[in-house]
PDB file of C-alpha atoms and ligand atoms in Angstrom:
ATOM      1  CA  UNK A   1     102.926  54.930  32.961  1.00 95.00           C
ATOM      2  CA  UNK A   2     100.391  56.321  30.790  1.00 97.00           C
ATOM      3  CA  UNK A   3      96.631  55.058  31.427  1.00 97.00           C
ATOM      4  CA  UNK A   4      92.920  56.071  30.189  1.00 98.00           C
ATOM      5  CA  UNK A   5      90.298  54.913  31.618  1.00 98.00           C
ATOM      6  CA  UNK A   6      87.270  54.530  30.002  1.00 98.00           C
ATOM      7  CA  UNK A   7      83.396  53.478  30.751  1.00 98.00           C
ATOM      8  CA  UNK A   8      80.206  54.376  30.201  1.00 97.00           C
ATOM      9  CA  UNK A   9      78.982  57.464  32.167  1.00 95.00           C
ATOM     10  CA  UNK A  10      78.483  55.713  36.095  1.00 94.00           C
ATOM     11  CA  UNK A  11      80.721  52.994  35.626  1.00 97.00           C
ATOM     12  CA  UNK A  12      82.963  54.402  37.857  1.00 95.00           C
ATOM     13  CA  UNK A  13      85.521  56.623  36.201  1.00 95.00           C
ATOM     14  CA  UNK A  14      85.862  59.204  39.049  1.00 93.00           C
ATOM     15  CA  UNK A  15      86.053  56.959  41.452  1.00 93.00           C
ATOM     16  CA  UNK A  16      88.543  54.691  40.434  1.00 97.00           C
ATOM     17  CA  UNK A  17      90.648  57.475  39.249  1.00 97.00           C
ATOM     18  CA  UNK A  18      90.889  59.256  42.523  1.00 95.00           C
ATOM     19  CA  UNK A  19      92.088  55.769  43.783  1.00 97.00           C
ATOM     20  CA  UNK A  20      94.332  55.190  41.124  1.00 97.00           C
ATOM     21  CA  UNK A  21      96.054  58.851  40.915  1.00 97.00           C
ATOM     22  CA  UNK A  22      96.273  59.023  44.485  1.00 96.00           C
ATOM     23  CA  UNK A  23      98.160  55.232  44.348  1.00 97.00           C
ATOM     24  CA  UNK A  24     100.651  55.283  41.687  1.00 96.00           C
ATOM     25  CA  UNK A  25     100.940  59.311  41.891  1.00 96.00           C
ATOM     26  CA  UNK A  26      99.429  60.068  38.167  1.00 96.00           C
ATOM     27  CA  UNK A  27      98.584  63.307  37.011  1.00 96.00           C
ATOM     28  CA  UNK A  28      94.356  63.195  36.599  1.00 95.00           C
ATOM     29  CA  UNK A  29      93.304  64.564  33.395  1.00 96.00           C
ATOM     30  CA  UNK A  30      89.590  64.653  33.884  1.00 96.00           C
ATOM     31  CA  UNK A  31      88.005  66.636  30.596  1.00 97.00           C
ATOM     32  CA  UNK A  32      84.225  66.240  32.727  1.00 95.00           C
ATOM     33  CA  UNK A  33      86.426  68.114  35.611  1.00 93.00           C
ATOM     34  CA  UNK A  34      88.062  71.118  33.282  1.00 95.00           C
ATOM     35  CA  UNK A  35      84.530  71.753  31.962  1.00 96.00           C
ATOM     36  CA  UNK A  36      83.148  71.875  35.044  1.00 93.00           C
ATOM     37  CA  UNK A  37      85.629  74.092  36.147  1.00 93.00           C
ATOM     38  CA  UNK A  38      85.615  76.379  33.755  1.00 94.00           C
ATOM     39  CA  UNK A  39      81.863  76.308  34.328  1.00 94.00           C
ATOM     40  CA  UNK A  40      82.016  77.611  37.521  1.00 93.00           C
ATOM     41  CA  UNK A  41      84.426  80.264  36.574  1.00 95.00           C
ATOM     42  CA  UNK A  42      81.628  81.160  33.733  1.00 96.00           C
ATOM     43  CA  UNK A  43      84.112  80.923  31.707  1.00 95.00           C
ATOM     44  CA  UNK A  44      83.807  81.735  27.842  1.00 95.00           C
ATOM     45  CA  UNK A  45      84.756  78.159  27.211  1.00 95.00           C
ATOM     46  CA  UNK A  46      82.641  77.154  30.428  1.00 95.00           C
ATOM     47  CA  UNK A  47      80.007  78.827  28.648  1.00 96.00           C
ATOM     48  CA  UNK A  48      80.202  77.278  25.426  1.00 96.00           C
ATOM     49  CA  UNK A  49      80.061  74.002  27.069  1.00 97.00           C
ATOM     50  CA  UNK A  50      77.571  74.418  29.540  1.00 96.00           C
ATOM     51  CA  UNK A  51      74.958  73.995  26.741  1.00 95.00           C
ATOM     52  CA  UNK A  52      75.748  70.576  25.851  1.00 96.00           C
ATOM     53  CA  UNK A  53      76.674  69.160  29.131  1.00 96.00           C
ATOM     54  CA  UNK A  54      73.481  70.323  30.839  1.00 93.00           C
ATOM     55  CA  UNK A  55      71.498  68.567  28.301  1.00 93.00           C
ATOM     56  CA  UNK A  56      73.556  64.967  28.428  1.00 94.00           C
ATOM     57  CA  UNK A  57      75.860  65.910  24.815  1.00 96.00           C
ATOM     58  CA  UNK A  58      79.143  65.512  24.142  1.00 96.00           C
ATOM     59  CA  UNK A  59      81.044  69.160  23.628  1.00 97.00           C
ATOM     60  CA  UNK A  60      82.182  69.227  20.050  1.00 97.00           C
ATOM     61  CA  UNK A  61      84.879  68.054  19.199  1.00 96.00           C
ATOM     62  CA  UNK A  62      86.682  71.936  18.211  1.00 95.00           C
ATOM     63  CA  UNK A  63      85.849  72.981  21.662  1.00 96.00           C
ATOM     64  CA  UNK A  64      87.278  69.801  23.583  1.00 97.00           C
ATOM     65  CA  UNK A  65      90.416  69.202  21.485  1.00 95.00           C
ATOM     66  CA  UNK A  66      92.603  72.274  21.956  1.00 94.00           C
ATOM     67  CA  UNK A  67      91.535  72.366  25.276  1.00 95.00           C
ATOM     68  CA  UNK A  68      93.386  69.318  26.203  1.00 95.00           C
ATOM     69  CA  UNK A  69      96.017  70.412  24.192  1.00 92.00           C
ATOM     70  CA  UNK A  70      96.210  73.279  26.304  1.00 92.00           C
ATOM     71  CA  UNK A  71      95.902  71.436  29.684  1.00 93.00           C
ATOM     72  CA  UNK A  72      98.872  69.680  28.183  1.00 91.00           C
ATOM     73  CA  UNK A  73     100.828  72.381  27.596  1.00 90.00           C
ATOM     74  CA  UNK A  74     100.322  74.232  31.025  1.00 92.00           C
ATOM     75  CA  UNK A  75     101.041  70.844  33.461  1.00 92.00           C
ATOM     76  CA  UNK A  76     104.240  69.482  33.246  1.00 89.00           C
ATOM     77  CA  UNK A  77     103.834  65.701  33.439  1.00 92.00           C
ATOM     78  CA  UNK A  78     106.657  64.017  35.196  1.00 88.00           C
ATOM     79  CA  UNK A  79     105.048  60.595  36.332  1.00 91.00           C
ATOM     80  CA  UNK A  80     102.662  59.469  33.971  1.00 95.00           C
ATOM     81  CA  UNK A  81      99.354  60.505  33.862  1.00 97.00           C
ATOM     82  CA  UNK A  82      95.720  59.185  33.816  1.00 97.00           C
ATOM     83  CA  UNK A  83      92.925  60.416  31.351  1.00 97.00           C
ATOM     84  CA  UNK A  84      89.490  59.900  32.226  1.00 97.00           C
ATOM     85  CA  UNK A  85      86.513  61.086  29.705  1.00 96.00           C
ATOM     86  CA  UNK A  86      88.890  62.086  26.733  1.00 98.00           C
ATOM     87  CA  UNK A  87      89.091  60.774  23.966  1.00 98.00           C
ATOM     88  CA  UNK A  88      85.330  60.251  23.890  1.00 97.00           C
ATOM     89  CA  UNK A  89      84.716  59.984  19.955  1.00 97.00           C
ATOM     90  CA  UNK A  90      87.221  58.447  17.511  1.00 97.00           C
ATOM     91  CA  UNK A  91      87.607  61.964  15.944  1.00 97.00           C
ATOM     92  CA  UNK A  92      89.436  62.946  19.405  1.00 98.00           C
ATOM     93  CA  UNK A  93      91.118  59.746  19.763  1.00 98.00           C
ATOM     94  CA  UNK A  94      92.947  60.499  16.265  1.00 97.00           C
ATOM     95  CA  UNK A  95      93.678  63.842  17.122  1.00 96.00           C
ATOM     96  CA  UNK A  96      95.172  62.828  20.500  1.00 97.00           C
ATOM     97  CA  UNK A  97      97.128  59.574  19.172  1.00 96.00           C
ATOM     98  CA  UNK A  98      98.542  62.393  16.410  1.00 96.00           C
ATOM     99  CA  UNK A  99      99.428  64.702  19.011  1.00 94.00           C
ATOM    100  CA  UNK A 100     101.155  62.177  21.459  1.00 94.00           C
ATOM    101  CA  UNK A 101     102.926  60.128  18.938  1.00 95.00           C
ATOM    102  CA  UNK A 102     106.480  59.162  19.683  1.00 94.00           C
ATOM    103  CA  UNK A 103     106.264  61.047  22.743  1.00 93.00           C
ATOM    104  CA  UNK A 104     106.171  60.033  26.827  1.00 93.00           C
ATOM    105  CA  UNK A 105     103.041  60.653  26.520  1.00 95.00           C
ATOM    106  CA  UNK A 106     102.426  57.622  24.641  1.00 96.00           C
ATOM    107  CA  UNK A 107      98.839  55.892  26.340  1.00 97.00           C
ATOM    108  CA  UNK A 108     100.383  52.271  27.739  1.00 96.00           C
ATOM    109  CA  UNK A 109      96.795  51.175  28.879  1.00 97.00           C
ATOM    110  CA  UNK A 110      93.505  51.324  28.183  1.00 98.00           C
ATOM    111  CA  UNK A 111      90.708  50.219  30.897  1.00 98.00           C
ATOM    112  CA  UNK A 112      87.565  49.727  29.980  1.00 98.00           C
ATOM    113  CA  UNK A 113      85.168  49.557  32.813  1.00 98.00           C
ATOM    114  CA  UNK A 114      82.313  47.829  31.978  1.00 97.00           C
ATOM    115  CA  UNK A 115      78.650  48.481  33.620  1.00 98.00           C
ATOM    116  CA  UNK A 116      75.103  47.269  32.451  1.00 96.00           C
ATOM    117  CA  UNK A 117      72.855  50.443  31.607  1.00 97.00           C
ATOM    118  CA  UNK A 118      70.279  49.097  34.319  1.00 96.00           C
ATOM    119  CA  UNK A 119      72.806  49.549  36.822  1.00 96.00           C
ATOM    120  CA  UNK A 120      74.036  52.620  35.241  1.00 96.00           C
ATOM    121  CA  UNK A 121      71.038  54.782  35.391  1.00 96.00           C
ATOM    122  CA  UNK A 122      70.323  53.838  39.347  1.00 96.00           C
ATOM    123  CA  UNK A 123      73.970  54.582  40.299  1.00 94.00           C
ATOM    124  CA  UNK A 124      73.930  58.365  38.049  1.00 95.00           C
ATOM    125  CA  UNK A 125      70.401  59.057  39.756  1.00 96.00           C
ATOM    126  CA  UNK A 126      71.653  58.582  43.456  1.00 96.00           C
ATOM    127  CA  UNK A 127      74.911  60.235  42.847  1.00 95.00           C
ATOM    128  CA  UNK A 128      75.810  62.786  45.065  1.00 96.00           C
ATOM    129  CA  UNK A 129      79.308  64.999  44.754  1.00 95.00           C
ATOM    130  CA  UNK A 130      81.357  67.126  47.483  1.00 96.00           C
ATOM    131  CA  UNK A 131      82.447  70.615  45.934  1.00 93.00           C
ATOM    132  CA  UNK A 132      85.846  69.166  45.957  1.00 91.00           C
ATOM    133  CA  UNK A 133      85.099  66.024  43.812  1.00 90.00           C
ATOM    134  CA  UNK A 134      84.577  63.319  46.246  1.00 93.00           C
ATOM    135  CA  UNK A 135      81.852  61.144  45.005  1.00 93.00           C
ATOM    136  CA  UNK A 136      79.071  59.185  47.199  1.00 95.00           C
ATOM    137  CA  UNK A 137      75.806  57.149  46.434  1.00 94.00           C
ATOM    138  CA  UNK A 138      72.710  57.614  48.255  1.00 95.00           C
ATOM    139  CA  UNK A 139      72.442  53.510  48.872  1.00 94.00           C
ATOM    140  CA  UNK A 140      76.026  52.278  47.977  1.00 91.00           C
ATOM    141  CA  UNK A 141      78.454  54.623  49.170  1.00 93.00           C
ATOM    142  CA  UNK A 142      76.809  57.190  51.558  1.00 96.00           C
ATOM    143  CA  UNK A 143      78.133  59.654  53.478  1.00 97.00           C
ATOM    144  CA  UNK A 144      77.650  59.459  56.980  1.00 98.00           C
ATOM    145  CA  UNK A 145      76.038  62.517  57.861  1.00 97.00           C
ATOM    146  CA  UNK A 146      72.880  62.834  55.315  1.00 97.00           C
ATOM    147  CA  UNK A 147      74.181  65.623  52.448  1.00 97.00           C
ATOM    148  CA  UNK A 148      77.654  65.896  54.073  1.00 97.00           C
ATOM    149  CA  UNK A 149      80.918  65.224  53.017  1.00 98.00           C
ATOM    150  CA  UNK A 150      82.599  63.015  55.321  1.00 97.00           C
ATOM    151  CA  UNK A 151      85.944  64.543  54.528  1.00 96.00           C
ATOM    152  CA  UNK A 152      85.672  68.245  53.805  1.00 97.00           C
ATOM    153  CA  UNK A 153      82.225  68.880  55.614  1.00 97.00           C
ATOM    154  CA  UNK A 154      81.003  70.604  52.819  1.00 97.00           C
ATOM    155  CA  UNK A 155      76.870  70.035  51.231  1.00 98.00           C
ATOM    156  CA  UNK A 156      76.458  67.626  48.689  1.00 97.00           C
ATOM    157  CA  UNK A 157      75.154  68.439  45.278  1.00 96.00           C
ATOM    158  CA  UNK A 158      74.174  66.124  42.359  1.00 95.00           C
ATOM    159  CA  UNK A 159      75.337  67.124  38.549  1.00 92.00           C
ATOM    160  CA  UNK A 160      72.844  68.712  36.733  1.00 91.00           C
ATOM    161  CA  UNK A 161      73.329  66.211  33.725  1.00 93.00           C
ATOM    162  CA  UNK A 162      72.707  63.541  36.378  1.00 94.00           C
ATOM    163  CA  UNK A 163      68.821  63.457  35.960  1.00 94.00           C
ATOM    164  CA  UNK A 164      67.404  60.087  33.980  1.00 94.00           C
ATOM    165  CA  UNK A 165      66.333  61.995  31.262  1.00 94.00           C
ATOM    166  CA  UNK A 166      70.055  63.331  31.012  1.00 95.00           C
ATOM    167  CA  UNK A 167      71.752  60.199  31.357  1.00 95.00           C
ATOM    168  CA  UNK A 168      69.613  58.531  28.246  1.00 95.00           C
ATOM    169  CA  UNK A 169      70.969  60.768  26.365  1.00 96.00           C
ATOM    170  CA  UNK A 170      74.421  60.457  27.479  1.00 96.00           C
ATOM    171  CA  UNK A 171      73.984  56.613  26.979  1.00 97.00           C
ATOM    172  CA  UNK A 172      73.260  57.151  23.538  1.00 97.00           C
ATOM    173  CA  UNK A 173      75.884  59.183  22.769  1.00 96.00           C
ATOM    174  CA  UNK A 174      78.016  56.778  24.596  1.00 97.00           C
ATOM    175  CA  UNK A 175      76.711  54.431  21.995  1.00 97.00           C
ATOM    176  CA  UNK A 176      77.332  56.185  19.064  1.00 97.00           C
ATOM    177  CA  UNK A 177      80.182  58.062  19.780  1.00 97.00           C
ATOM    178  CA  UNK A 178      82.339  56.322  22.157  1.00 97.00           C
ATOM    179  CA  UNK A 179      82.089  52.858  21.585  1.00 97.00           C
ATOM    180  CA  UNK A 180      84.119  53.149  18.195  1.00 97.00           C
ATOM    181  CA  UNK A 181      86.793  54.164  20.361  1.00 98.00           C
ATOM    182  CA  UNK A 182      86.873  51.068  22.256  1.00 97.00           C
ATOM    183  CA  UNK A 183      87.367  49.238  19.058  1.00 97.00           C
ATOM    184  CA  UNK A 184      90.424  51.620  18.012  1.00 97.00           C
ATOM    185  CA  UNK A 185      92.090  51.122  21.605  1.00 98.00           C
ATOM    186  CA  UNK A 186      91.628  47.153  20.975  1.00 98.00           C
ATOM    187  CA  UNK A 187      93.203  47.001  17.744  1.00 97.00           C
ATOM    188  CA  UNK A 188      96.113  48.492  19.149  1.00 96.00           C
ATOM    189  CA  UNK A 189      96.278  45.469  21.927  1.00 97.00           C
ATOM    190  CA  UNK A 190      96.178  48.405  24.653  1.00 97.00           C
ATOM    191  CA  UNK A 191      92.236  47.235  25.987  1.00 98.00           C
ATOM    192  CA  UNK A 192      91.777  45.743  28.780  1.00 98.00           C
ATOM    193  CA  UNK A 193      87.992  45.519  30.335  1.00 98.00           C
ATOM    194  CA  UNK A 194      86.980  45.006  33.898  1.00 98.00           C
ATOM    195  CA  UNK A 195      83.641  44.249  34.938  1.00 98.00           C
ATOM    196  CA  UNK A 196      82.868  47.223  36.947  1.00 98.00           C
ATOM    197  CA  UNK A 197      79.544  45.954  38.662  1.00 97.00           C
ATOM    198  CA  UNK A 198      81.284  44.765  41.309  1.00 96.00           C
ATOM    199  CA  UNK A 199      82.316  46.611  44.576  1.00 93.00           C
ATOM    200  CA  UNK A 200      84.793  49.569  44.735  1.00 93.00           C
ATOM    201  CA  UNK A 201      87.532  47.846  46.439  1.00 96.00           C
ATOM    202  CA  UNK A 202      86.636  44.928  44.287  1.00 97.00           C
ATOM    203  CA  UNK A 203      87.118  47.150  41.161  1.00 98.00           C
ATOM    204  CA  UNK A 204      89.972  48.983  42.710  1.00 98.00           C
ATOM    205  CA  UNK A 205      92.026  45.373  43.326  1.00 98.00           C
ATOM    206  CA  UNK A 206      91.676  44.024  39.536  1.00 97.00           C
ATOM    207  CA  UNK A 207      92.753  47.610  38.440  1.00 98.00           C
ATOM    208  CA  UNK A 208      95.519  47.459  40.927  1.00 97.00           C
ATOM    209  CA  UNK A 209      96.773  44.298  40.297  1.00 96.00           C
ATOM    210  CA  UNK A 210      97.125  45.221  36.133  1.00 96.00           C
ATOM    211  CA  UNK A 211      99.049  48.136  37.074  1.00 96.00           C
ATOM    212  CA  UNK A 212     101.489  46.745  39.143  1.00 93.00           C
ATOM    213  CA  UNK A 213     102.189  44.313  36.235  1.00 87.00           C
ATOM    214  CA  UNK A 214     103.315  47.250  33.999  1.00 78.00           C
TER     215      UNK A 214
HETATM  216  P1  AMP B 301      82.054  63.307  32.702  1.00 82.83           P
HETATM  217  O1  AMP B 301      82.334  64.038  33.951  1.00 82.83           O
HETATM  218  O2  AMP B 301      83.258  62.601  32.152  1.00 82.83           O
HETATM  219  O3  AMP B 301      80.856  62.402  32.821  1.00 82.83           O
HETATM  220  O4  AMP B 301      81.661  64.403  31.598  1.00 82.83           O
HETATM  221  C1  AMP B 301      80.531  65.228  31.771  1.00 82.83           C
HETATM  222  C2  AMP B 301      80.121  65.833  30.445  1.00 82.83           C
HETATM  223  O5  AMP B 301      81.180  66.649  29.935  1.00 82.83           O
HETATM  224  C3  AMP B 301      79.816  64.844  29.323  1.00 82.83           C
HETATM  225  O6  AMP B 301      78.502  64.340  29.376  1.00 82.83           O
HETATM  226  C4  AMP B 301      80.047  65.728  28.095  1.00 82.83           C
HETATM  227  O7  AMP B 301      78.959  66.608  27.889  1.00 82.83           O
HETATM  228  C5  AMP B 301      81.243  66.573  28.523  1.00 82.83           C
HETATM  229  N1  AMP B 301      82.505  65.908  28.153  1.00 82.83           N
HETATM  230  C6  AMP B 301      83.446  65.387  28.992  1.00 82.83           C
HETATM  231  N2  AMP B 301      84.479  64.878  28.300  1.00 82.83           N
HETATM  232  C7  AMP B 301      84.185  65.065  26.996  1.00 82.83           C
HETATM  233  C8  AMP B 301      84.838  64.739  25.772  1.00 82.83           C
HETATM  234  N3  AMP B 301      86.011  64.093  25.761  1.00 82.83           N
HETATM  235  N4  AMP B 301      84.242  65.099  24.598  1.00 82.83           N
HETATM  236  C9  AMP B 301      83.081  65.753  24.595  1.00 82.83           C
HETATM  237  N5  AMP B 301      82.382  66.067  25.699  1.00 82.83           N
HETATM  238  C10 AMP B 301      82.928  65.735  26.890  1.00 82.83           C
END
């Protein structure tokens, strides 16, 4: 089973797809996490895309493409696989439905978690994130030791594109960019949207429940 998920930045991409992967044992293709990674490891790439991620844009196209390509290439995928932040503009998703075509990695499902940008920008701004990727919320999901991961014990950090003045921007290229590709995953019957304002495990059921149809 092949599945993106998709959603406005803070509708709750990460967190569902730790749930899901962790579930129905999917590979996570995360193209927020690579950059970040490669970020960290200052990275030529990481470099590249620092730039635009720090100040809410999307990393063009030429830099995001063969990089998936290339995370494709290195991971063997044996059980399916969810995508989360990729494709992002309907330049990628033509690339991508190219590249996959006729193969297992055909995309099955598309879910479209949808958010109000009210409730967006409070949920980005009180984000908080463990080093390892566990994500909390200063008033809806905190941990229980102030700026602690409740798992690894590690300090909290927030994104540095998870400021307001970021996230406008990332709503607007949201807008521009990705909503097209909602439209080309619809055509193809493979949308499905979930209102995502809703709790976690409220979220987490409907998502459940769709997948255990397939
Ligand atoms: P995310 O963790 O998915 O919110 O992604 C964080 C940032 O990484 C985005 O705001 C973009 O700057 C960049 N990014 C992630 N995925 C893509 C993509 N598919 N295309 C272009 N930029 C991306």
């Amino acid at each position: 089973m092949n599945i993106l998920i998709m959603g406005a930045p803070g509708s709750g991409k990460g967190t569902m797809s730790a749930r899901i992967v962790q579930k129905f044992n999917l590979t996570h293709i995360s193209t927020g996490d690579i950059f970040r990674s490669e970020i960290k490891n200052e990275t030529e790439l990481g470099k590249t895309a620092k730039s635009y991620i720090e100040k809410g844009l999307l990393v063009p196209d030429s830099v995001t493409n063969p990089m998936v390509v290339s995370f494709l290439e290195k991971n063997n995928i044996e059980n399916g696989y969810l995508l989360d932040g990729y494709p992002r503009t309907l330049a990628q998703a033509e690339v991508y439905g190219e590249l996959i075509k006729n193969s297992s990695l055909e995309i099955d499902l598309v879910i479209n978690l949808d958010v109000n940008y009210e409730i967006i920008k409070e949920r980005i701004t009180g984000r908080w994130m463990s080093p390892e990727g566990k994500i909390y919320h200063v008033k809806y999901n905190p941990p229980k030791v102030e700026g602690i991961c409740d798992v690894s014990g590690s300090q909290l950090f927030q994104r540095k594109d998870d400021t307001l003045e970021s996230v406008v921007v990332r709503l607007e290229e949201y807008d521009n960019n990705t909503k097209p590709v909602l439209e080309f995953y619809a055509k193809q019957g493979k949308l499905v949207n979930i209102d995502g304002e809703r709790s976690m495990d409220e979220v987490f059921a409907d998502i459940e429940k769709l997948l255990e149809k397939k």
